[in-house]
Amino acid sequence: MIYLLLSVLASSVIFVIFKLFQRFEVNTMQAIVINYFFACLVGFFGFMQKTEISLIPTKLWFPGTLILGALFIIVFNLAAITTQRSGLSVVAVATKMSVVIPVIFGVILYKESTGILKVTGIILALIAVYLSSIKTREGIAIKTKNLIFPLLVFLGSGIIDTMIKYLETSYVAKDDVALFSTTIFAIAGTIGISILAGQAALGKLRITGKNILGGIVLGVPNYFSIYFLVLALRSEGFESSTVFTINNVAIVLVSTLLGIVLFKEHLLRKNWIGIILAIISILLVANSLNF
C-alpha cells in the first residue's frame, strides 16, 4: 500500500507544478521534454544498479518502452489540444476515466476478481471523477468537431496504463523496475527533442531558464509516479484493477484538495459530492481485498 500512496502523492505534486507553470508562464512543451530527461537522470543515478547501456535493447520489454515513450509525447500533445479546445475539465475526465481500460484488461486477461464491492466501487469512482472534475455549473460541453481529441486522450491514457501492467507482469524482472522506468523517460525525451529541433528549424523555439527549471522540478515527481506505480502493481495481494482504480481516484481527490488549500479554488456542490463519492469508492475497492 505504501508504494500506491507514494505514487498518488507524486502524481498530485505534478498537478501542483502544472498549476505553477500557468502562474509563471512556463512553456509546458519545453518543460515536459526537459522533465523526461531529468526523470531519466533521477532513475539512472539514483536507483539503477550497474547496467550495460548497450544491453538495454536486448531486454524483452524494450520494444514496449519504445511504444510507451511515443505515447507519452502523443497523449501529452493531445491533452494540450483538448485543453485549448474544450477545457481542463474535459482533459481531467478523459484521462482519469480511462481507468476502465486497464481494469477490463486485468479482469479478462488475468481473471481478476469482480466482487460486488469492487464493481460498485469502480462505478462510483467513475462518477466521482466526473463530478470532481467539472468546474462549471453547465457541466461539460464539447463541440462535435472536437470530440475526437478527448476520445484519443481517453484511449491513449488507458493504453499506457494497460501496457505498463502487461510489461511489468510479463517481462520486467524485479531488479529491472528502475531501468524499465528510466528507459521510458529516455525514449520520451529523445522524441521530444526531435519535436523541439523541428521548432528550432522553423525559428519558433526560444528556450528560457524558467522553462529549464520547470522541467527539472517536474522530472522528480514524474519519475516517482511511474516508479512507485510499477512497484505497487508488483505488490502481493493487489490486483491491477484495484491499484489503477484507487490510484486514479485518489489522484483526483488529493489534487482537488491541494487546489483548495494552495490555490484557493472554489468548488461547486457537484465537486463536493464527487469528493465524497471518491472516498467511498476507495474504501469499497480497498475493502474488496478482504472478500
Tab-separated table of C-alpha atoms in Angstrom:
chain	number	residue	atom	x	y	z
A	1	MET	CA	0.000	0.000	0.000
A	2	ILE	CA	2.893	2.379	0.711
A	3	TYR	CA	4.008	2.296	-2.932
A	4	LEU	CA	0.497	3.140	-4.091
A	5	LEU	CA	0.293	6.071	-1.662
A	6	LEU	CA	3.683	7.361	-2.826
A	7	SER	CA	2.594	7.117	-6.473
A	8	VAL	CA	-0.563	9.110	-5.686
A	9	LEU	CA	1.476	11.732	-3.826
A	10	ALA	CA	3.985	12.080	-6.682
A	11	SER	CA	1.200	12.410	-9.278
A	12	SER	CA	-0.586	15.009	-7.152
A	13	VAL	CA	2.613	17.053	-6.874
A	14	ILE	CA	2.712	17.048	-10.686
A	15	PHE	CA	-0.717	18.722	-10.619
A	16	VAL	CA	0.620	21.474	-8.347
A	17	ILE	CA	3.630	22.020	-10.613
A	18	PHE	CA	1.433	22.345	-13.708
A	19	LYS	CA	-0.650	24.955	-11.896
A	20	LEU	CA	2.547	26.855	-11.116
A	21	PHE	CA	3.586	26.597	-14.775
A	22	GLN	CA	0.452	28.518	-15.653
A	23	ARG	CA	1.132	31.156	-12.999
A	24	PHE	CA	4.778	31.714	-14.007
A	25	GLU	CA	4.118	31.365	-17.764
A	26	VAL	CA	6.386	28.349	-18.230
A	27	ASN	CA	6.340	26.832	-21.708
A	28	THR	CA	4.748	23.467	-20.964
A	29	MET	CA	6.095	21.651	-24.021
A	30	GLN	CA	9.695	22.638	-23.327
A	31	ALA	CA	9.367	21.836	-19.625
A	32	ILE	CA	7.846	18.429	-20.416
A	33	VAL	CA	10.710	17.474	-22.726
A	34	ILE	CA	13.339	18.603	-20.208
A	35	ASN	CA	11.407	16.799	-17.483
A	36	TYR	CA	11.704	13.500	-19.337
A	37	PHE	CA	15.484	13.774	-19.463
A	38	PHE	CA	15.759	14.819	-15.830
A	39	ALA	CA	13.449	11.964	-14.802
A	40	CYS	CA	15.763	9.669	-16.752
A	41	LEU	CA	18.758	11.040	-14.828
A	42	VAL	CA	16.980	10.557	-11.499
A	43	GLY	CA	16.440	6.897	-12.305
A	44	PHE	CA	19.882	6.372	-13.814
A	45	PHE	CA	21.921	7.829	-10.980
A	46	GLY	CA	19.570	7.224	-8.075
A	47	PHE	CA	18.011	3.802	-8.456
A	48	MET	CA	19.619	1.753	-11.196
A	49	GLN	CA	22.176	-0.890	-10.422
A	50	LYS	CA	25.221	-1.119	-12.661
A	51	THR	CA	23.882	-1.826	-16.100
A	52	GLU	CA	25.448	-2.074	-19.516
A	53	ILE	CA	23.543	0.531	-21.521
A	54	SER	CA	24.267	-1.430	-24.687
A	55	LEU	CA	22.275	-4.359	-23.290
A	56	ILE	CA	19.030	-2.380	-22.862
A	57	PRO	CA	17.827	-3.058	-26.459
A	58	THR	CA	18.169	-6.799	-25.739
A	59	LYS	CA	15.639	-6.651	-22.892
A	60	LEU	CA	12.322	-8.302	-23.730
A	61	TRP	CA	10.456	-5.217	-22.500
A	62	PHE	CA	12.449	-2.768	-24.647
A	63	PRO	CA	10.068	-2.724	-27.678
A	64	GLY	CA	7.244	-1.889	-25.272
A	65	THR	CA	9.157	1.086	-23.871
A	66	LEU	CA	9.532	2.459	-27.399
A	67	ILE	CA	5.754	2.460	-27.745
A	68	LEU	CA	5.246	3.902	-24.238
A	69	GLY	CA	7.766	6.683	-24.816
A	70	ALA	CA	5.984	7.679	-28.020
A	71	LEU	CA	2.586	7.504	-26.311
A	72	PHE	CA	3.791	9.777	-23.502
A	73	ILE	CA	4.529	12.520	-26.048
A	74	ILE	CA	1.460	11.879	-28.226
A	75	VAL	CA	-1.024	11.825	-25.350
A	76	PHE	CA	0.537	14.947	-23.856
A	77	ASN	CA	0.069	16.852	-27.116
A	78	LEU	CA	-3.483	15.561	-27.488
A	79	ALA	CA	-4.191	16.670	-23.927
A	80	ALA	CA	-2.848	20.138	-24.754
A	81	ILE	CA	-5.110	20.361	-27.838
A	82	THR	CA	-8.088	19.150	-25.794
A	83	THR	CA	-7.402	21.743	-23.112
A	84	GLN	CA	-7.280	24.537	-25.685
A	85	ARG	CA	-10.450	23.458	-27.485
A	86	SER	CA	-12.622	22.009	-24.712
A	87	GLY	CA	-11.105	22.968	-21.336
A	88	LEU	CA	-9.218	21.421	-18.412
A	89	SER	CA	-12.262	19.581	-17.059
A	90	VAL	CA	-12.594	17.579	-20.268
A	91	VAL	CA	-8.925	16.533	-20.079
A	92	ALA	CA	-9.260	15.535	-16.416
A	93	VAL	CA	-12.317	13.393	-17.087
A	94	ALA	CA	-10.853	11.770	-20.229
A	95	THR	CA	-7.559	10.954	-18.506
A	96	LYS	CA	-8.888	9.547	-15.245
A	97	MET	CA	-11.937	7.720	-16.615
A	98	SER	CA	-9.542	5.825	-18.871
A	99	VAL	CA	-9.010	3.601	-15.817
A	100	VAL	CA	-11.784	1.381	-17.212
A	101	ILE	CA	-9.387	0.142	-19.929
A	102	PRO	CA	-6.710	-1.412	-17.642
A	103	VAL	CA	-9.451	-2.607	-15.271
A	104	ILE	CA	-11.205	-4.516	-18.060
A	105	PHE	CA	-7.806	-5.778	-19.245
A	106	GLY	CA	-6.999	-7.108	-15.764
A	107	VAL	CA	-10.342	-8.861	-15.396
A	108	ILE	CA	-10.222	-10.514	-18.843
A	109	LEU	CA	-6.521	-11.425	-19.133
A	110	TYR	CA	-5.608	-12.091	-15.508
A	111	LYS	CA	-9.018	-13.292	-14.277
A	112	GLU	CA	-9.045	-10.684	-11.513
A	113	SER	CA	-11.947	-10.634	-9.067
A	114	THR	CA	-15.216	-8.855	-9.829
A	115	GLY	CA	-16.950	-8.903	-6.447
A	116	ILE	CA	-19.886	-6.650	-5.669
A	117	LEU	CA	-17.760	-4.297	-3.538
A	118	LYS	CA	-15.154	-3.807	-6.269
A	119	VAL	CA	-17.685	-3.348	-9.079
A	120	THR	CA	-19.686	-0.865	-7.005
A	121	GLY	CA	-16.502	0.960	-6.057
A	122	ILE	CA	-15.337	1.217	-9.680
A	123	ILE	CA	-18.703	2.587	-10.821
A	124	LEU	CA	-18.697	5.144	-8.011
A	125	ALA	CA	-15.099	6.008	-8.881
A	126	LEU	CA	-16.059	6.911	-12.456
A	127	ILE	CA	-18.927	9.075	-11.243
A	128	ALA	CA	-16.631	10.686	-8.663
A	129	VAL	CA	-14.014	11.543	-11.301
A	130	TYR	CA	-16.650	13.198	-13.470
A	131	LEU	CA	-18.243	15.232	-10.681
A	132	SER	CA	-14.918	16.260	-9.135
A	133	SER	CA	-13.518	17.474	-12.449
A	134	ILE	CA	-16.409	19.673	-13.606
A	135	LYS	CA	-15.667	23.263	-12.580
A	136	THR	CA	-18.636	24.969	-14.254
A	137	ARG	CA	-22.317	24.778	-13.429
A	138	GLU	CA	-23.153	23.894	-17.012
A	139	GLY	CA	-21.038	20.726	-16.929
A	140	ILE	CA	-19.034	19.511	-19.902
A	141	ALA	CA	-19.887	20.817	-23.353
A	142	ILE	CA	-17.820	19.548	-26.272
A	143	LYS	CA	-18.299	20.611	-29.866
A	144	THR	CA	-18.808	17.648	-32.153
A	145	LYS	CA	-15.773	18.518	-34.277
A	146	ASN	CA	-13.565	18.454	-31.161
A	147	LEU	CA	-14.867	15.165	-29.752
A	148	ILE	CA	-12.073	13.129	-31.327
A	149	PHE	CA	-9.387	14.720	-29.126
A	150	PRO	CA	-10.709	13.730	-25.655
A	151	LEU	CA	-11.564	10.296	-27.069
A	152	LEU	CA	-7.936	9.864	-28.147
A	153	VAL	CA	-6.718	11.090	-24.746
A	154	PHE	CA	-9.046	8.541	-23.115
A	155	LEU	CA	-7.742	5.700	-25.283
A	156	GLY	CA	-4.103	6.774	-25.071
A	157	SER	CA	-4.117	7.104	-21.276
A	158	GLY	CA	-5.823	3.737	-20.900
A	159	ILE	CA	-3.377	2.040	-23.263
A	160	ILE	CA	-0.396	3.487	-21.339
A	161	ASP	CA	-1.634	2.057	-18.025
A	162	THR	CA	-2.509	-1.265	-19.655
A	163	MET	CA	0.892	-1.600	-21.321
A	164	ILE	CA	2.709	-0.786	-18.088
A	165	LYS	CA	0.776	-3.562	-16.343
A	166	TYR	CA	1.348	-6.059	-19.161
A	167	LEU	CA	5.084	-5.388	-19.466
A	168	GLU	CA	5.553	-5.335	-15.677
A	169	THR	CA	3.816	-8.699	-15.327
A	170	SER	CA	5.261	-10.464	-18.352
A	171	TYR	CA	8.789	-9.142	-18.891
A	172	VAL	CA	10.144	-6.783	-16.206
A	173	ALA	CA	12.311	-8.524	-13.620
A	174	LYS	CA	12.370	-7.251	-10.045
A	175	ASP	CA	15.842	-5.753	-10.479
A	176	ASP	CA	14.807	-4.033	-13.726
A	177	VAL	CA	11.998	-1.809	-12.367
A	178	ALA	CA	14.200	1.307	-12.202
A	179	LEU	CA	15.810	0.545	-15.577
A	180	PHE	CA	12.387	-0.021	-17.153
A	181	SER	CA	11.036	3.312	-15.846
A	182	THR	CA	14.204	5.185	-16.795
A	183	THR	CA	14.173	3.823	-20.343
A	184	ILE	CA	10.588	5.006	-20.922
A	185	PHE	CA	11.525	8.553	-19.955
A	186	ALA	CA	14.716	8.467	-22.028
A	187	ILE	CA	12.762	7.482	-25.139
A	188	ALA	CA	10.058	10.085	-24.493
A	189	GLY	CA	12.756	12.725	-24.025
A	190	THR	CA	14.503	11.745	-27.253
A	191	ILE	CA	11.267	12.041	-29.212
A	192	GLY	CA	10.549	15.350	-27.509
A	193	ILE	CA	13.955	16.718	-28.506
A	194	SER	CA	13.137	15.861	-32.109
A	195	ILE	CA	9.968	17.949	-31.829
A	196	LEU	CA	11.878	20.889	-30.331
A	197	ALA	CA	14.527	20.563	-33.047
A	198	GLY	CA	11.760	20.883	-35.632
A	199	GLN	CA	10.502	24.027	-33.900
A	200	ALA	CA	14.042	25.409	-33.815
A	201	ALA	CA	14.433	24.787	-37.542
A	202	LEU	CA	11.267	26.805	-38.119
A	203	GLY	CA	12.535	29.582	-35.882
A	204	LYS	CA	9.776	29.012	-33.312
A	205	LEU	CA	11.936	27.833	-30.414
A	206	ARG	CA	13.038	30.077	-27.550
A	207	ILE	CA	14.318	28.209	-24.508
A	208	THR	CA	14.439	30.182	-21.263
A	209	GLY	CA	15.848	29.480	-17.817
A	210	LYS	CA	12.411	29.175	-16.225
A	211	ASN	CA	11.390	26.524	-18.763
A	212	ILE	CA	14.508	24.516	-17.933
A	213	LEU	CA	13.937	24.935	-14.192
A	214	GLY	CA	10.289	23.934	-14.610
A	215	GLY	CA	11.341	20.749	-16.389
A	216	ILE	CA	13.849	19.870	-13.674
A	217	VAL	CA	11.300	20.405	-10.893
A	218	LEU	CA	8.719	18.324	-12.774
A	219	GLY	CA	11.133	15.482	-13.517
A	220	VAL	CA	11.490	14.240	-9.937
A	221	PRO	CA	7.805	13.565	-9.106
A	222	ASN	CA	7.154	12.391	-12.667
A	223	TYR	CA	9.777	9.662	-12.359
A	224	PHE	CA	8.483	8.530	-8.989
A	225	SER	CA	4.859	8.494	-10.162
A	226	ILE	CA	5.758	5.719	-12.635
A	227	TYR	CA	8.391	4.007	-10.484
A	228	PHE	CA	6.099	3.628	-7.458
A	229	LEU	CA	3.130	2.668	-9.651
A	230	VAL	CA	5.133	-0.247	-11.079
A	231	LEU	CA	6.161	-1.301	-7.553
A	232	ALA	CA	2.522	-1.088	-6.428
A	233	LEU	CA	1.487	-3.338	-9.316
A	234	ARG	CA	4.115	-5.842	-8.170
A	235	SER	CA	2.868	-5.874	-4.569
A	236	GLU	CA	1.385	-9.171	-3.408
A	237	GLY	CA	-2.333	-9.142	-2.720
A	238	PHE	CA	-3.039	-6.183	-5.034
A	239	GLU	CA	-4.802	-6.767	-8.337
A	240	SER	CA	-4.166	-4.267	-11.124
A	241	SER	CA	-7.854	-3.325	-11.291
A	242	THR	CA	-7.660	-2.363	-7.615
A	243	VAL	CA	-4.372	-0.467	-7.984
A	244	PHE	CA	-5.447	1.562	-11.023
A	245	THR	CA	-8.860	2.430	-9.574
A	246	ILE	CA	-7.507	3.610	-6.225
A	247	ASN	CA	-4.582	5.378	-7.903
A	248	ASN	CA	-6.677	7.393	-10.364
A	249	VAL	CA	-9.446	8.325	-7.936
A	250	ALA	CA	-7.017	9.198	-5.143
A	251	ILE	CA	-5.078	11.482	-7.507
A	252	VAL	CA	-8.288	13.352	-8.339
A	253	LEU	CA	-9.169	13.546	-4.638
A	254	VAL	CA	-5.750	14.749	-3.440
A	255	SER	CA	-5.313	17.140	-6.378
A	256	THR	CA	-8.697	18.707	-5.703
A	257	LEU	CA	-7.892	19.176	-2.020
A	258	LEU	CA	-4.487	20.667	-2.905
A	259	GLY	CA	-6.241	23.065	-5.268
A	260	ILE	CA	-8.408	24.261	-2.383
A	261	VAL	CA	-5.543	24.624	0.099
A	262	LEU	CA	-2.800	26.006	-2.153
A	263	PHE	CA	-4.689	27.875	-4.871
A	264	LYS	CA	-7.908	28.829	-3.061
A	265	GLU	CA	-10.030	27.094	-5.672
A	266	HIS	CA	-13.772	27.221	-5.102
A	267	LEU	CA	-15.761	24.028	-5.561
A	268	LEU	CA	-19.340	23.585	-6.683
A	269	ARG	CA	-21.776	21.320	-4.879
A	270	LYS	CA	-21.240	18.629	-7.534
A	271	ASN	CA	-17.475	18.772	-6.829
A	272	TRP	CA	-18.040	18.092	-3.120
A	273	ILE	CA	-20.370	15.230	-3.993
A	274	GLY	CA	-17.613	13.871	-6.225
A	275	ILE	CA	-15.095	14.074	-3.378
A	276	ILE	CA	-17.417	12.166	-1.047
A	277	LEU	CA	-18.043	9.508	-3.708
A	278	ALA	CA	-14.280	9.280	-4.333
A	279	ILE	CA	-13.661	8.489	-0.665
A	280	ILE	CA	-16.449	5.900	-0.629
A	281	SER	CA	-15.193	4.270	-3.838
A	282	ILE	CA	-11.634	3.980	-2.469
A	283	LEU	CA	-12.950	2.381	0.732
A	284	LEU	CA	-15.079	-0.091	-1.228
A	285	VAL	CA	-12.334	-1.110	-3.635
A	286	ALA	CA	-9.740	-1.360	-0.847
A	287	ASN	CA	-12.032	-3.453	1.341
A	288	SER	CA	-12.855	-5.764	-1.561
A	289	LEU	CA	-9.360	-7.214	-0.985
A	290	ASN	CA	-10.675	-8.901	2.124
A	291	PHE	CA	-13.559	-10.687	0.395
